[in-house]
PDB file of C-alpha atoms in Angstrom:
ATOM      1  CA  UNK A1430      -2.959   3.063  24.713  1.00  0.00           C
ATOM      2  CA  UNK A1431      -0.775   3.784  21.741  1.00  0.00           C
ATOM      3  CA  UNK A1432       2.891   3.466  22.584  1.00  0.00           C
ATOM      4  CA  UNK A1433       3.910   5.410  19.493  1.00  0.00           C
ATOM      5  CA  UNK A1434       1.851   8.297  18.200  1.00  0.00           C
ATOM      6  CA  UNK A1435       2.304   9.928  14.851  1.00  0.00           C
ATOM      7  CA  UNK A1436      -0.364  12.573  14.918  1.00  0.00           C
ATOM      8  CA  UNK A1437       0.199  13.713  11.339  1.00  0.00           C
ATOM      9  CA  UNK A1438      -1.633  11.309   9.076  1.00  0.00           C
ATOM     10  CA  UNK A1439      -0.811  13.066   5.801  1.00  0.00           C
ATOM     11  CA  UNK A1440       1.481  15.925   4.901  1.00  0.00           C
ATOM     12  CA  UNK A1441       1.962  17.601   1.540  1.00  0.00           C
ATOM     13  CA  UNK A1442       4.816  19.952   0.808  1.00  0.00           C
ATOM     14  CA  UNK A1443       6.202  21.558  -2.292  1.00  0.00           C
ATOM     15  CA  UNK A1444       9.595  20.382  -3.450  1.00  0.00           C
ATOM     16  CA  UNK A1445      12.535  22.062  -1.673  1.00  0.00           C
ATOM     17  CA  UNK A1446      10.480  22.864   1.404  1.00  0.00           C
ATOM     18  CA  UNK A1447      11.591  21.525   4.762  1.00  0.00           C
ATOM     19  CA  UNK A1448       9.219  19.183   6.573  1.00  0.00           C
ATOM     20  CA  UNK A1449       9.169  17.731  10.080  1.00  0.00           C
ATOM     21  CA  UNK A1450       7.443  14.491  10.955  1.00  0.00           C
ATOM     22  CA  UNK A1451       6.433  14.179  14.573  1.00  0.00           C
ATOM     23  CA  UNK A1452       6.724  11.104  16.762  1.00  0.00           C
ATOM     24  CA  UNK A1453       5.733  10.837  20.404  1.00  0.00           C
ATOM     25  CA  UNK A1454       6.306   7.658  22.339  1.00  0.00           C
ATOM     26  CA  UNK A1455       5.323   6.232  25.683  1.00  0.00           C
ATOM     27  CA  UNK A1456       7.363   3.832  27.779  1.00  0.00           C
ATOM     28  CA  UNK A1457       8.197   3.167  31.415  1.00  0.00           C
ATOM     29  CA  UNK A1458      11.513   1.576  30.550  1.00  0.00           C
ATOM     30  CA  UNK A1459      14.722   3.532  31.011  1.00  0.00           C
ATOM     31  CA  UNK A1460      16.433   1.623  28.220  1.00  0.00           C
ATOM     32  CA  UNK A1461      14.747   1.566  24.865  1.00  0.00           C
ATOM     33  CA  UNK A1462      15.382   2.162  21.190  1.00  0.00           C
ATOM     34  CA  UNK A1463      13.629   4.338  18.684  1.00  0.00           C
ATOM     35  CA  UNK A1464      13.594   3.827  14.947  1.00  0.00           C
ATOM     36  CA  UNK A1465      12.373   5.462  11.785  1.00  0.00           C
ATOM     37  CA  UNK A1466      11.402   3.461   8.709  1.00  0.00           C
ATOM     38  CA  UNK A1467      10.407   4.608   5.245  1.00  0.00           C
ATOM     39  CA  UNK A1468       7.826   2.837   3.097  1.00  0.00           C
ATOM     40  CA  UNK A1469       7.916   4.168  -0.478  1.00  0.00           C
ATOM     41  CA  UNK A1470       5.060   3.503  -2.925  1.00  0.00           C
ATOM     42  CA  UNK A1471       6.774   0.282  -3.965  1.00  0.00           C
ATOM     43  CA  UNK A1472       5.859  -1.090  -0.532  1.00  0.00           C
ATOM     44  CA  UNK A1473       9.083  -2.225   1.077  1.00  0.00           C
ATOM     45  CA  UNK A1474      10.050  -0.974   4.542  1.00  0.00           C
ATOM     46  CA  UNK A1475      13.456   0.643   4.699  1.00  0.00           C
ATOM     47  CA  UNK A1476      15.353   1.222   7.937  1.00  0.00           C
ATOM     48  CA  UNK A1477      16.510   4.837   8.319  1.00  0.00           C
ATOM     49  CA  UNK A1478      17.840   5.342  11.828  1.00  0.00           C
ATOM     50  CA  UNK A1479      18.138   3.860  15.309  1.00  0.00           C
ATOM     51  CA  UNK A1480      18.585   5.848  18.484  1.00  0.00           C
ATOM     52  CA  UNK A1481      19.021   4.504  22.018  1.00  0.00           C
ATOM     53  CA  UNK A1482      17.486   6.139  25.060  1.00  0.00           C
ATOM     54  CA  UNK A1483      20.834   7.225  26.469  1.00  0.00           C
ATOM     55  CA  UNK A1484      21.918   9.160  23.419  1.00  0.00           C
ATOM     56  CA  UNK A1485      20.079  12.430  23.033  1.00  0.00           C
ATOM     57  CA  UNK A1486      22.469  13.841  20.485  1.00  0.00           C
ATOM     58  CA  UNK A1487      20.729  14.972  17.373  1.00  0.00           C
ATOM     59  CA  UNK A1488      21.804  13.235  14.218  1.00  0.00           C
ATOM     60  CA  UNK A1489      22.146  14.498  10.696  1.00  0.00           C
ATOM     61  CA  UNK A1490      22.520  12.356   7.620  1.00  0.00           C
ATOM     62  CA  UNK A1491      22.505  14.354   4.443  1.00  0.00           C
ATOM     63  CA  UNK A1492      19.106  16.013   4.137  1.00  0.00           C
ATOM     64  CA  UNK A1493      17.730  13.982   7.036  1.00  0.00           C
ATOM     65  CA  UNK A1494      17.983  14.972  10.686  1.00  0.00           C
ATOM     66  CA  UNK A1495      16.499  13.618  13.881  1.00  0.00           C
ATOM     67  CA  UNK A1496      15.699  15.421  17.114  1.00  0.00           C
ATOM     68  CA  UNK A1497      15.401  13.175  20.158  1.00  0.00           C
ATOM     69  CA  UNK A1498      14.066  14.791  23.333  1.00  0.00           C
ATOM     70  CA  UNK A1499      13.477  12.537  26.312  1.00  0.00           C
ATOM     71  CA  UNK A1500      11.875  15.356  28.282  1.00  0.00           C
ATOM     72  CA  UNK A1501       8.976  15.431  25.834  1.00  0.00           C
ATOM     73  CA  UNK A1502       9.210  11.765  24.736  1.00  0.00           C
ATOM     74  CA  UNK A1503       9.601  12.848  21.154  1.00  0.00           C
ATOM     75  CA  UNK A1504      11.747  11.670  18.275  1.00  0.00           C
ATOM     76  CA  UNK A1505      11.043  13.969  15.366  1.00  0.00           C
ATOM     77  CA  UNK A1506      12.351  13.592  11.847  1.00  0.00           C
ATOM     78  CA  UNK A1507      13.128  16.519   9.554  1.00  0.00           C
ATOM     79  CA  UNK A1508      13.732  16.385   5.837  1.00  0.00           C
ATOM     80  CA  UNK A1509      15.489  19.463   4.512  1.00  0.00           C
ATOM     81  CA  UNK A1510      14.963  20.611   0.935  1.00  0.00           C
ATOM     82  CA  UNK A1511      12.467  17.843   0.250  1.00  0.00           C
ATOM     83  CA  UNK A1512      12.484  15.993  -3.057  1.00  0.00           C
ATOM     84  CA  UNK A1513       9.829  14.052  -4.912  1.00  0.00           C
ATOM     85  CA  UNK A1514      11.676  10.825  -4.070  1.00  0.00           C
ATOM     86  CA  UNK A1515      10.986  11.525  -0.400  1.00  0.00           C
ATOM     87  CA  UNK A1516       7.298  10.824  -1.005  1.00  0.00           C
ATOM     88  CA  UNK A1517       6.532   7.819   1.161  1.00  0.00           C
ATOM     89  CA  UNK A1518       4.925   6.710   4.386  1.00  0.00           C
ATOM     90  CA  UNK A1519       7.239   7.170   7.331  1.00  0.00           C
ATOM     91  CA  UNK A1520       6.922   5.049  10.449  1.00  0.00           C
ATOM     92  CA  UNK A1521       8.337   5.708  13.878  1.00  0.00           C
ATOM     93  CA  UNK A1522       8.880   2.662  16.100  1.00  0.00           C
ATOM     94  CA  UNK A1523       9.759   1.902  19.703  1.00  0.00           C
ATOM     95  CA  UNK A1524      11.539  -1.147  21.046  1.00  0.00           C
ATOM     96  CA  UNK A1525      11.803  -1.909  24.741  1.00  0.00           C
ATOM     97  CA  UNK A1526      14.710  -4.078  25.880  1.00  0.00           C
ATOM     98  CA  UNK A1527      14.512  -6.948  28.237  1.00  0.00           C
ATOM     99  CA  UNK A1528      12.141  -9.854  28.414  1.00  0.00           C
ATOM    100  CA  UNK A1529      12.405 -13.166  26.636  1.00  0.00           C
ATOM    101  CA  UNK A1530      11.607 -11.644  23.293  1.00  0.00           C
ATOM    102  CA  UNK A1531      10.907  -8.421  21.596  1.00  0.00           C
ATOM    103  CA  UNK A1532       8.241  -6.614  19.763  1.00  0.00           C
ATOM    104  CA  UNK A1533       8.428  -3.371  18.001  1.00  0.00           C
ATOM    105  CA  UNK A1534       5.650  -0.864  18.456  1.00  0.00           C
ATOM    106  CA  UNK A1535       5.005   1.052  15.276  1.00  0.00           C
ATOM    107  CA  UNK A1536       3.154   4.305  14.897  1.00  0.00           C
ATOM    108  CA  UNK A1537       0.384   4.518  12.352  1.00  0.00           C
ATOM    109  CA  UNK A1538       2.661   6.300   9.913  1.00  0.00           C
ATOM    110  CA  UNK A1539       2.751   9.698   8.245  1.00  0.00           C
ATOM    111  CA  UNK A1540       2.163   9.808   4.521  1.00  0.00           C
ATOM    112  CA  UNK A1541       4.381  12.465   2.975  1.00  0.00           C
ATOM    113  CA  UNK A1542       3.710  13.762  -0.506  1.00  0.00           C
ATOM    114  CA  UNK A1543       6.275  16.041  -2.082  1.00  0.00           C
ATOM    115  CA  UNK A1544       4.771  18.010  -4.930  1.00  0.00           C
ATOM    116  CA  UNK A1545       7.094  18.958  -7.799  1.00  0.00           C
TER     117      UNK A1545
ATOM    118  CA  UNK B  85      17.593  -5.427  -1.371  1.00  0.00           C
ATOM    119  CA  UNK B  86      17.231  -6.118   2.348  1.00  0.00           C
ATOM    120  CA  UNK B  87      18.353  -9.734   2.069  1.00  0.00           C
ATOM    121  CA  UNK B  88      15.066 -10.990   3.526  1.00  0.00           C
ATOM    122  CA  UNK B  89      13.117 -13.147   1.089  1.00  0.00           C
ATOM    123  CA  UNK B  90       9.379 -13.643   1.287  1.00  0.00           C
ATOM    124  CA  UNK B  91       7.332 -15.953  -0.891  1.00  0.00           C
ATOM    125  CA  UNK B  92       4.919 -15.777  -2.519  1.00  0.00           C
ATOM    126  CA  UNK B  93       4.648 -12.096  -3.399  1.00  0.00           C
ATOM    127  CA  UNK B  94       0.939 -12.339  -4.038  1.00  0.00           C
ATOM    128  CA  UNK B  95      -1.652 -14.825  -2.895  1.00  0.00           C
ATOM    129  CA  UNK B  96      -5.314 -14.896  -3.799  1.00  0.00           C
ATOM    130  CA  UNK B  97      -7.588 -17.348  -2.097  1.00  0.00           C
ATOM    131  CA  UNK B  98     -11.110 -17.756  -0.763  1.00  0.00           C
ATOM    132  CA  UNK B  99     -12.683 -17.522   2.653  1.00  0.00           C
ATOM    133  CA  UNK B 100     -12.274 -20.604   4.786  1.00  0.00           C
ATOM    134  CA  UNK B 101      -9.033 -21.645   3.136  1.00  0.00           C
ATOM    135  CA  UNK B 102      -5.579 -22.076   4.637  1.00  0.00           C
ATOM    136  CA  UNK B 103      -2.329 -20.559   3.355  1.00  0.00           C
ATOM    137  CA  UNK B 104       1.334 -20.650   4.288  1.00  0.00           C
ATOM    138  CA  UNK B 105       3.647 -17.691   3.914  1.00  0.00           C
ATOM    139  CA  UNK B 106       7.377 -18.266   3.877  1.00  0.00           C
ATOM    140  CA  UNK B 107      10.281 -16.120   4.985  1.00  0.00           C
ATOM    141  CA  UNK B 108      14.039 -16.569   4.697  1.00  0.00           C
ATOM    142  CA  UNK B 109      15.972 -14.185   6.954  1.00  0.00           C
ATOM    143  CA  UNK B 110      19.202 -12.419   6.084  1.00  0.00           C
ATOM    144  CA  UNK B 111      22.317 -14.505   6.422  1.00  0.00           C
ATOM    145  CA  UNK B 112      23.442 -14.468  10.044  1.00  0.00           C
ATOM    146  CA  UNK B 113      20.169 -13.173  11.451  1.00  0.00           C
ATOM    147  CA  UNK B 114      18.594 -15.394  14.085  1.00  0.00           C
ATOM    148  CA  UNK B 115      15.450 -13.393  14.796  1.00  0.00           C
ATOM    149  CA  UNK B 116      12.384 -13.437  12.595  1.00  0.00           C
ATOM    150  CA  UNK B 117       9.374 -11.194  13.127  1.00  0.00           C
ATOM    151  CA  UNK B 118       6.001 -11.289  11.411  1.00  0.00           C
ATOM    152  CA  UNK B 119       3.789  -8.256  10.888  1.00  0.00           C
ATOM    153  CA  UNK B 120       0.396  -7.637   9.335  1.00  0.00           C
ATOM    154  CA  UNK B 121      -0.225  -4.356   7.563  1.00  0.00           C
ATOM    155  CA  UNK B 122      -3.786  -3.481   6.681  1.00  0.00           C
ATOM    156  CA  UNK B 123      -5.273  -0.152   5.702  1.00  0.00           C
ATOM    157  CA  UNK B 124      -7.267   0.320   8.873  1.00  0.00           C
ATOM    158  CA  UNK B 125      -4.904  -1.294  11.407  1.00  0.00           C
ATOM    159  CA  UNK B 126      -1.505  -0.064  10.329  1.00  0.00           C
ATOM    160  CA  UNK B 127       1.535  -2.223  10.986  1.00  0.00           C
ATOM    161  CA  UNK B 128       0.706  -4.803  13.637  1.00  0.00           C
ATOM    162  CA  UNK B 129       3.292  -7.042  15.250  1.00  0.00           C
ATOM    163  CA  UNK B 130       2.274 -10.702  15.201  1.00  0.00           C
ATOM    164  CA  UNK B 131       5.091 -12.831  16.550  1.00  0.00           C
ATOM    165  CA  UNK B 132       8.855 -13.028  17.165  1.00  0.00           C
ATOM    166  CA  UNK B 133      11.030 -16.116  16.845  1.00  0.00           C
ATOM    167  CA  UNK B 134      14.651 -16.377  17.850  1.00  0.00           C
ATOM    168  CA  UNK B 135      16.764 -19.344  16.766  1.00  0.00           C
ATOM    169  CA  UNK B 136      13.758 -21.597  16.480  1.00  0.00           C
ATOM    170  CA  UNK B 137      11.990 -20.551  19.661  1.00  0.00           C
ATOM    171  CA  UNK B 138       8.939 -18.372  20.018  1.00  0.00           C
ATOM    172  CA  UNK B 139       9.938 -15.308  22.044  1.00  0.00           C
ATOM    173  CA  UNK B 140       7.109 -12.799  21.904  1.00  0.00           C
ATOM    174  CA  UNK B 141       3.538 -12.654  20.722  1.00  0.00           C
ATOM    175  CA  UNK B 142       1.598  -9.651  19.648  1.00  0.00           C
ATOM    176  CA  UNK B 143      -1.852  -9.378  18.148  1.00  0.00           C
ATOM    177  CA  UNK B 144      -1.849 -12.787  16.531  1.00  0.00           C
ATOM    178  CA  UNK B 145      -5.171 -14.540  16.098  1.00  0.00           C
ATOM    179  CA  UNK B 146      -5.633 -18.129  17.212  1.00  0.00           C
ATOM    180  CA  UNK B 147      -6.293 -19.044  13.568  1.00  0.00           C
ATOM    181  CA  UNK B 148      -2.737 -17.986  12.799  1.00  0.00           C
ATOM    182  CA  UNK B 149       0.396 -19.874  13.766  1.00  0.00           C
ATOM    183  CA  UNK B 150       4.066 -19.652  12.959  1.00  0.00           C
ATOM    184  CA  UNK B 151       7.261 -21.571  13.350  1.00  0.00           C
ATOM    185  CA  UNK B 152      10.950 -21.154  12.697  1.00  0.00           C
ATOM    186  CA  UNK B 153      12.843 -24.137  11.361  1.00  0.00           C
ATOM    187  CA  UNK B 154      16.417 -25.301  12.099  1.00  0.00           C
ATOM    188  CA  UNK B 155      17.647 -23.612   8.927  1.00  0.00           C
ATOM    189  CA  UNK B 156      16.108 -20.399  10.380  1.00  0.00           C
ATOM    190  CA  UNK B 157      13.483 -19.894   7.704  1.00  0.00           C
ATOM    191  CA  UNK B 158      10.035 -19.217   9.076  1.00  0.00           C
ATOM    192  CA  UNK B 159       6.492 -19.939   7.998  1.00  0.00           C
ATOM    193  CA  UNK B 160       3.301 -18.152   8.945  1.00  0.00           C
ATOM    194  CA  UNK B 161       0.192 -20.300   8.641  1.00  0.00           C
ATOM    195  CA  UNK B 162      -3.186 -18.630   8.297  1.00  0.00           C
ATOM    196  CA  UNK B 163      -6.270 -20.814   8.483  1.00  0.00           C
ATOM    197  CA  UNK B 164     -10.041 -20.410   8.246  1.00  0.00           C
ATOM    198  CA  UNK B 165      -9.376 -17.253   6.316  1.00  0.00           C
ATOM    199  CA  UNK B 166     -11.795 -14.361   6.526  1.00  0.00           C
ATOM    200  CA  UNK B 167     -12.207 -11.313   4.333  1.00  0.00           C
ATOM    201  CA  UNK B 168     -10.621  -9.192   7.062  1.00  0.00           C
ATOM    202  CA  UNK B 169      -7.394 -11.162   6.793  1.00  0.00           C
ATOM    203  CA  UNK B 170      -6.658  -9.494   3.477  1.00  0.00           C
ATOM    204  CA  UNK B 171      -3.467  -7.541   4.119  1.00  0.00           C
ATOM    205  CA  UNK B 172       0.203  -7.221   3.412  1.00  0.00           C
ATOM    206  CA  UNK B 173       2.195  -9.601   5.590  1.00  0.00           C
ATOM    207  CA  UNK B 174       5.781  -8.643   6.300  1.00  0.00           C
ATOM    208  CA  UNK B 175       8.603 -10.692   7.656  1.00  0.00           C
ATOM    209  CA  UNK B 176      11.618  -8.990   9.190  1.00  0.00           C
ATOM    210  CA  UNK B 177      14.883 -10.317  10.540  1.00  0.00           C
ATOM    211  CA  UNK B 178      17.557  -8.927  12.826  1.00  0.00           C
ATOM    212  CA  UNK B 179      20.999 -10.004  14.024  1.00  0.00           C
ATOM    213  CA  UNK B 180      21.618 -11.684  17.386  1.00  0.00           C
ATOM    214  CA  UNK B 181      21.034  -9.249  20.231  1.00  0.00           C
ATOM    215  CA  UNK B 182      24.064  -7.563  21.786  1.00  0.00           C
ATOM    216  CA  UNK B 183      22.322  -6.565  24.988  1.00  0.00           C
ATOM    217  CA  UNK B 184      18.854  -7.962  25.052  1.00  0.00           C
ATOM    218  CA  UNK B 185      16.383  -7.945  22.244  1.00  0.00           C
ATOM    219  CA  UNK B 186      15.270  -4.752  20.632  1.00  0.00           C
ATOM    220  CA  UNK B 187      18.453  -2.855  19.961  1.00  0.00           C
ATOM    221  CA  UNK B 188      18.943  -4.132  16.451  1.00  0.00           C
ATOM    222  CA  UNK B 189      17.110  -2.663  13.482  1.00  0.00           C
ATOM    223  CA  UNK B 190      14.805  -4.985  11.675  1.00  0.00           C
ATOM    224  CA  UNK B 191      15.269  -5.578   7.998  1.00  0.00           C
ATOM    225  CA  UNK B 192      12.057  -6.202   6.166  1.00  0.00           C
ATOM    226  CA  UNK B 193      11.196  -8.397   3.230  1.00  0.00           C
ATOM    227  CA  UNK B 194       9.041  -7.107   0.389  1.00  0.00           C
ATOM    228  CA  UNK B 195       5.939  -8.636   1.905  1.00  0.00           C
ATOM    229  CA  UNK B 196       3.261 -11.064   0.755  1.00  0.00           C
ATOM    230  CA  UNK B 197       0.031  -9.473  -0.369  1.00  0.00           C
ATOM    231  CA  UNK B 198      -2.838 -11.719   0.631  1.00  0.00           C
ATOM    232  CA  UNK B 199      -6.219 -11.171  -0.958  1.00  0.00           C
ATOM    233  CA  UNK B 200      -9.261 -13.063   0.272  1.00  0.00           C
ATOM    234  CA  UNK B 201     -12.156 -13.234  -2.156  1.00  0.00           C
TER     235      UNK B 201
END
């Protein structure tokens, strides 16, 4: 079963529109971390945000905001007033603590296209 | 620039061959992770090393192996290559864990694009 589900495969919006990227995760752990990464057309993966399972406060960073809701196991990402430079594939990831090592579980990504 | 260096950037080879991908983590990072990104499989975790020791394995084929050296650089060896191994291979590193693995963001290199002809 997928531990991280990003149901939106592709989204297109017109510049200046707001857009929300959905992420639903599955874990039995009480302590875990959630992440969002951006992969622009150039290919590199860029870390955007980390959230631990005990902190349900929403976070805002400029035009970016994140809504973490444990009750629905969701960690959604909203871009306000989108810009062409926001066009990228966005990945949500889950990390479970504990154990001798660690692996990140990535969603399949949402490809966002911002049309000028 | 994430500080993670991967070489080579591109690799073209033939089926049945063997290649080695190299990764130098960010200064101070002890963990190295390898991922495979293909069009149909998304980003798949392969393996995690911490300070020279293998710590976790994901969907890594038996034809693939990795190691982390005392200077903390890591190599991913792919052998008996098949057409389906064509993908972008990422290395990521993260700092020492503060409270168990997994709470530190991973910083990714630019990847090695492997093409099997």
